Amino acid sequence: MDGKTIRMNRILESGRAVIVPMDHGVSEGPIEGLTDMGRMVSLVEKGGASAVLLHKGVIKSLRSPPKCGLIMHLSAGTKMGEDKNRKVLVSSVEQAIRLGADAISVHVNIGGCDTEPDMLSDLGEIADECDSLGMPLLAMTYARGKNAKGTPDEIAHVARVGGELGADIVKCPYTGDIKSMRLVTEACPAPVVIAGGPKCESDYEVLKMVEDAMTAGAIGVSLGRNIFQHARPDLMTAALRAVIIDGVSAKQASSILRGYVKNGHVERAAIGAH
């Protein structure tokens, strides 16, 4: 048992991930769902998130520490920038440790951005630093840029990059089907979680995507908008937890979204969660 293993167990549950990233304020501003950060962190905690992902300033602004795992994001870039795909480091692993984070995350866009080499260099260096300090690293890897189309082969490639450069968990988009997603998970040296992307049209669509990703070998999710922009972020988190950790079907998990919250806690017993 070492520090990295202990911290990994704080952001995962039974080796599975229900991570809610809320780093969008830097790239997009105070979008829907991310104005009152303390309230949103509390809601997803109640739903059973295994971890939340935040920038350092939000961590420092919270009135109480999260009851779930805490991942600090080290990358930044804004939609107003000349190159929207460029991400730069805005903090350090040591700062994340000082702020009490259990893990850190770095974002890398691969596919034609002029600063792709810099992002790859940053990822490699941060991975080495994380190893030396016993800190888990989540690499957010995306096929974005003038040479990228976001095909399943490209998603498998960028996930492989994250794993080969030393990430402990790799985040990438879902490929669209179980067969092609299985290539991603089998070829990546690190466990894979899927991204949510734009907000989906229906709750069932999200849950089915996650169910299929789990079938393909993913260990969970790192979903933002489909949770924090939901009418009931607590219940949506609980439904995702049911699929990922309790192993129920998307159809069964959908019933949670018709459930109730009693005494501030989501009632998951309605679908026989264990």
Coordinates of C-alpha atoms in Angstrom, one line a residue:
M1 CA 0.0 0.0 0.0
D2 CA 1.4 3.4 -1.0
G3 CA 0.1 7.0 -1.1
K4 CA -1.1 6.8 -4.7
T5 CA -3.1 3.7 -4.0
I6 CA -4.7 5.2 -0.9
R7 CA -5.6 8.4 -2.8
M8 CA -7.0 6.4 -5.8
N9 CA -9.3 4.7 -3.4
R10 CA -10.6 8.1 -2.3
I11 CA -11.7 9.0 -5.9
L12 CA -12.9 5.6 -6.9
E13 CA -15.4 3.2 -5.2
S14 CA -14.8 -0.5 -5.7
G15 CA -12.5 0.5 -8.5
R16 CA -15.2 2.4 -10.3
A17 CA -15.6 6.1 -11.0
V18 CA -18.5 8.5 -10.7
I19 CA -16.6 11.7 -11.3
V20 CA -18.3 15.0 -11.8
P21 CA -16.0 17.6 -13.5
M22 CA -16.9 21.2 -12.8
D23 CA -13.9 23.0 -14.4
H24 CA -16.0 24.6 -17.1
G25 CA -16.1 28.0 -15.5
V26 CA -12.6 28.8 -16.8
S27 CA -13.2 27.7 -20.4
E28 CA -16.8 28.9 -20.7
G29 CA -17.7 31.2 -17.8
P30 CA -20.5 30.8 -15.2
I31 CA -22.7 28.6 -17.4
E32 CA -26.0 27.0 -16.2
G33 CA -25.5 24.8 -13.2
L34 CA -22.1 26.3 -12.2
T35 CA -23.0 29.6 -10.5
D36 CA -23.3 28.4 -6.9
M37 CA -20.5 25.9 -6.8
G38 CA -20.9 25.0 -3.2
R39 CA -24.5 24.0 -3.8
M40 CA -23.7 21.9 -6.8
V41 CA -20.9 20.1 -5.0
S42 CA -23.3 19.3 -2.2
L43 CA -26.0 18.0 -4.6
V44 CA -23.7 15.6 -6.4
E45 CA -22.3 14.4 -3.1
K46 CA -25.8 13.5 -2.0
G47 CA -26.2 11.6 -5.2
G48 CA -23.2 9.4 -4.5
A49 CA -20.4 10.9 -6.7
S50 CA -17.1 9.2 -6.1
A51 CA -15.2 12.5 -6.8
V52 CA -15.7 16.1 -8.0
L53 CA -13.1 17.8 -10.2
L54 CA -12.5 21.5 -9.6
H55 CA -10.0 24.3 -10.2
K56 CA -7.9 25.6 -7.3
G57 CA -9.9 28.8 -6.8
V58 CA -13.1 26.9 -6.4
I59 CA -11.5 24.5 -3.9
K60 CA -10.3 27.5 -1.8
S61 CA -13.8 29.1 -1.9
L62 CA -15.7 26.1 -0.6
R63 CA -17.1 26.6 2.9
S64 CA -16.6 22.9 3.8
P65 CA -14.4 20.2 2.3
P66 CA -16.2 17.8 -0.1
K67 CA -17.3 14.5 1.4
C68 CA -16.3 12.7 -1.7
G69 CA -13.0 12.5 -3.5
L70 CA -11.4 15.7 -4.7
I71 CA -9.6 16.1 -8.0
M72 CA -7.8 19.4 -8.8
H73 CA -7.6 20.4 -12.5
L74 CA -4.3 21.9 -13.6
S75 CA -5.1 22.9 -17.2
A76 CA -6.8 26.0 -18.5
G77 CA -7.8 27.8 -21.7
T78 CA -10.8 29.9 -22.6
K79 CA -13.3 29.9 -25.5
M80 CA -12.3 33.6 -26.2
G81 CA -8.7 32.5 -26.8
E82 CA -7.1 32.6 -30.3
D83 CA -6.6 28.9 -30.1
K84 CA -9.5 27.2 -28.2
N85 CA -7.7 23.9 -28.2
R86 CA -4.6 25.2 -26.4
K87 CA -4.4 24.2 -22.7
V88 CA -1.7 25.5 -20.4
L89 CA -0.8 24.5 -16.9
V90 CA -2.0 26.9 -14.2
S91 CA -1.0 25.2 -11.0
S92 CA 1.2 22.3 -9.7
V93 CA 0.9 18.9 -8.1
E94 CA 2.4 20.4 -4.9
Q95 CA -0.3 23.0 -4.7
A96 CA -3.0 20.3 -5.2
I97 CA -1.5 18.5 -2.2
R98 CA -1.5 21.7 -0.1
L99 CA -5.2 22.2 -0.9
G100 CA -6.0 18.6 0.1
A101 CA -6.8 17.2 -3.3
D102 CA -6.8 13.4 -3.7
A103 CA -5.8 13.5 -7.4
I104 CA -5.0 15.9 -10.2
S105 CA -6.1 16.1 -13.8
V106 CA -4.5 17.5 -17.0
H107 CA -6.2 18.2 -20.4
V108 CA -4.5 17.4 -23.7
N109 CA -5.9 18.0 -27.2
I110 CA -4.4 16.0 -30.0
G111 CA -5.0 16.5 -33.6
G112 CA -3.4 19.5 -35.2
C113 CA -3.2 22.2 -32.5
D114 CA 0.1 24.1 -32.8
T115 CA 0.7 23.7 -29.1
E116 CA 0.1 19.9 -29.1
P117 CA 3.8 19.2 -28.4
D118 CA 3.7 21.5 -25.4
M119 CA 0.6 19.7 -24.0
L120 CA 2.2 16.3 -24.4
S121 CA 5.4 17.5 -22.7
D122 CA 3.3 18.9 -19.8
L123 CA 1.4 15.6 -19.5
G124 CA 4.6 13.6 -19.4
E125 CA 6.3 15.8 -16.8
I126 CA 3.2 16.0 -14.6
A127 CA 2.9 12.2 -14.7
D128 CA 6.5 11.8 -13.5
E129 CA 5.9 14.4 -10.7
C130 CA 2.7 12.5 -9.7
D131 CA 4.7 9.3 -9.4
S132 CA 7.3 10.9 -7.2
L133 CA 4.7 12.4 -4.9
G134 CA 2.2 9.5 -4.8
M135 CA -0.5 11.5 -6.5
P136 CA -3.0 9.9 -9.0
L137 CA -3.2 11.5 -12.4
L138 CA -6.3 11.7 -14.6
A139 CA -5.5 12.6 -18.2
M140 CA -8.3 14.1 -20.3
T141 CA -7.4 13.2 -23.8
Y142 CA -9.4 14.5 -26.8
A143 CA -9.0 14.2 -30.6
R144 CA -9.4 17.9 -31.4
G145 CA -7.7 20.1 -34.0
K146 CA -7.5 20.7 -37.7
N147 CA -6.4 17.0 -38.4
A148 CA -8.9 15.4 -36.1
K149 CA -12.4 14.1 -36.9
G150 CA -13.2 12.3 -33.6
T151 CA -13.4 8.8 -35.1
P152 CA -13.2 5.7 -32.9
D153 CA -9.6 5.0 -34.2
E154 CA -8.6 8.5 -33.2
I155 CA -10.2 8.1 -29.7
A156 CA -8.3 4.9 -29.2
H157 CA -5.1 6.7 -30.3
V158 CA -5.5 9.6 -27.9
A159 CA -6.5 7.3 -25.0
R160 CA -3.4 5.3 -25.7
V161 CA -1.3 8.4 -25.6
G162 CA -2.6 9.3 -22.1
G163 CA -1.9 5.8 -20.9
E164 CA 1.6 5.6 -22.4
L165 CA 2.6 8.9 -21.0
G166 CA 1.9 7.8 -17.5
A167 CA -1.7 8.7 -16.5
D168 CA -3.4 6.5 -13.9
I169 CA -6.8 7.1 -15.4
V170 CA -7.6 8.2 -18.9
K171 CA -10.7 10.2 -19.9
C172 CA -11.9 10.2 -23.5
P173 CA -15.2 10.4 -25.4
Y174 CA -17.4 7.4 -25.9
T175 CA -16.9 6.0 -29.4
G176 CA -20.6 5.3 -30.1
D177 CA -20.7 1.6 -29.9
I178 CA -19.5 -1.3 -27.6
K179 CA -17.2 -2.9 -30.2
S180 CA -15.2 0.1 -31.0
M181 CA -15.1 1.3 -27.4
R182 CA -13.7 -2.1 -26.3
L183 CA -10.7 -1.4 -28.5
V184 CA -10.1 1.8 -26.6
T185 CA -10.3 0.1 -23.2
E186 CA -8.3 -3.0 -24.2
A187 CA -5.5 -1.0 -25.9
C188 CA -5.1 1.7 -23.2
P189 CA -2.5 0.8 -20.5
A190 CA -4.6 2.7 -17.9
P191 CA -8.3 2.4 -16.8
V192 CA -10.7 4.4 -19.0
V193 CA -13.6 6.7 -18.0
I194 CA -15.8 8.3 -20.6
A195 CA -16.6 11.9 -21.1
G196 CA -20.1 13.2 -21.4
G197 CA -19.8 15.9 -24.1
P198 CA -22.8 18.1 -24.9
K199 CA -25.9 17.6 -22.8
C200 CA -27.9 14.6 -24.1
E201 CA -31.5 14.8 -25.3
S202 CA -32.8 12.3 -22.7
D203 CA -31.8 10.8 -19.4
Y204 CA -32.1 7.3 -20.7
E205 CA -29.7 8.2 -23.6
V206 CA -27.0 9.1 -21.0
L207 CA -27.6 6.1 -18.9
K208 CA -27.6 3.7 -21.9
M209 CA -24.3 5.2 -23.1
V210 CA -22.8 4.6 -19.7
E211 CA -24.1 1.1 -19.5
D212 CA -22.6 0.3 -22.9
A213 CA -19.3 1.9 -22.0
M214 CA -19.2 -0.3 -18.9
T215 CA -19.9 -3.4 -21.0
A216 CA -17.0 -2.3 -23.2
G217 CA -14.6 -2.2 -20.2
A218 CA -14.7 1.4 -19.0
I219 CA -14.5 1.8 -15.2
G220 CA -16.9 4.7 -15.1
V221 CA -17.5 8.3 -16.1
S222 CA -16.3 11.8 -15.8
L223 CA -19.6 13.6 -16.8
G224 CA -20.2 17.3 -16.4
R225 CA -23.2 18.9 -18.2
N226 CA -25.3 15.9 -18.2
I227 CA -25.2 16.0 -14.4
F228 CA -24.8 19.7 -13.3
Q229 CA -27.2 21.0 -15.9
H230 CA -29.9 18.4 -15.1
A231 CA -33.0 19.5 -13.3
R232 CA -32.0 17.1 -10.4
P233 CA -28.2 16.7 -10.3
D234 CA -28.5 14.6 -7.2
L235 CA -30.9 12.1 -8.7
M236 CA -28.9 12.0 -12.0
T237 CA -25.7 11.2 -10.1
A238 CA -27.6 8.5 -8.2
A239 CA -28.8 6.9 -11.4
L240 CA -25.3 6.9 -12.9
R241 CA -23.9 5.4 -9.7
A242 CA -26.5 2.6 -9.9
V243 CA -25.3 1.7 -13.4
I244 CA -21.6 2.0 -12.6
I245 CA -21.2 0.7 -9.1
D246 CA -24.4 -1.3 -8.4
G247 CA -24.4 -2.8 -11.9
V248 CA -28.1 -2.3 -12.7
S249 CA -29.4 -1.7 -16.2
A250 CA -30.0 1.8 -17.7
K251 CA -33.7 1.0 -17.7
Q252 CA -33.7 0.2 -14.0
A253 CA -31.6 3.2 -13.2
S254 CA -34.1 5.4 -14.9
S255 CA -36.5 4.8 -12.2
I256 CA -34.3 6.7 -9.7
L257 CA -35.1 9.8 -11.6
R258 CA -38.7 9.3 -10.6
G259 CA -37.6 8.8 -7.0
Y260 CA -37.5 11.0 -3.9
V261 CA -35.1 12.7 -1.6
K262 CA -35.7 12.2 2.1
N263 CA -33.8 13.8 4.9
G264 CA -31.3 15.2 2.4
H265 CA -30.3 11.8 1.1
V266 CA -31.2 10.2 -2.2
E267 CA -33.3 7.1 -1.8
R268 CA -31.7 4.4 -4.0
A269 CA -33.5 1.5 -2.5
A270 CA -36.4 1.8 -4.9
I271 CA -34.4 -0.2 -7.5
G272 CA -32.8 -2.6 -5.1
A273 CA -29.4 -0.9 -5.1
H274 CA -26.9 -2.8 -2.9

